[in-house]
Amino acid sequence: MQRLFSGEGKPAPEAIKMWSEMTRREFYSGDLGGCPRDFTGVLFEKALQQPISLTHLVCRAPLTYRRTVRHIRVNRVGFRVIWFVKQGSLKIRRAEGDCVIKAGEVGIL
């Protein structure tokens, strides 16, 4: 696994900037929100790049990532995400309605 991001030991403003740059490069453009003062619990690793990208994201912080119609028009990248929620929950908000994935459940986006 190649570590692309770790919030460990970084001040929040620096970590937020690094996280935003990394997500634009690795995924697509969007708006980061719900930023905590401590990014220690955020880790992003990449295990495989070709023929598909396989990544591992650990997030122990209340982050949000919003992608608007404007973002989609600028960058039409298509991908699949499998979310394994170990604790807490993950809310996916789409035009068709909200989906909440609870601890112990899996969601595919």
XYZ file of N, CA and C in Angstrom, residues 72 92-99 109:
30
model
N -19.602 17.818 -11.666
C -19.788 16.685 -12.577
C -19.538 17.105 -14.023
N -25.329 9.013 2.282
C -25.132 9.379 0.886
C -26.391 10.095 0.444
N -26.226 11.339 0.023
C -27.364 12.158 -0.387
C -27.335 12.307 -1.893
N -28.424 11.877 -2.537
C -28.534 11.958 -3.993
C -29.889 12.551 -4.349
N -30.085 12.874 -5.617
C -31.351 13.456 -6.069
C -32.519 12.524 -5.783
N -32.256 11.204 -5.847
C -33.328 10.218 -5.622
C -33.680 10.059 -4.146
N -32.864 10.617 -3.262
C -33.115 10.512 -1.825
C -31.842 10.127 -1.086
N -31.963 10.073 0.228
C -30.819 9.764 1.084
C -30.718 8.270 1.342
N -29.491 7.826 1.569
C -29.219 6.441 1.946
C -28.267 6.500 3.123
N -21.638 2.492 -4.219
C -22.030 3.725 -4.898
C -21.460 3.705 -6.299
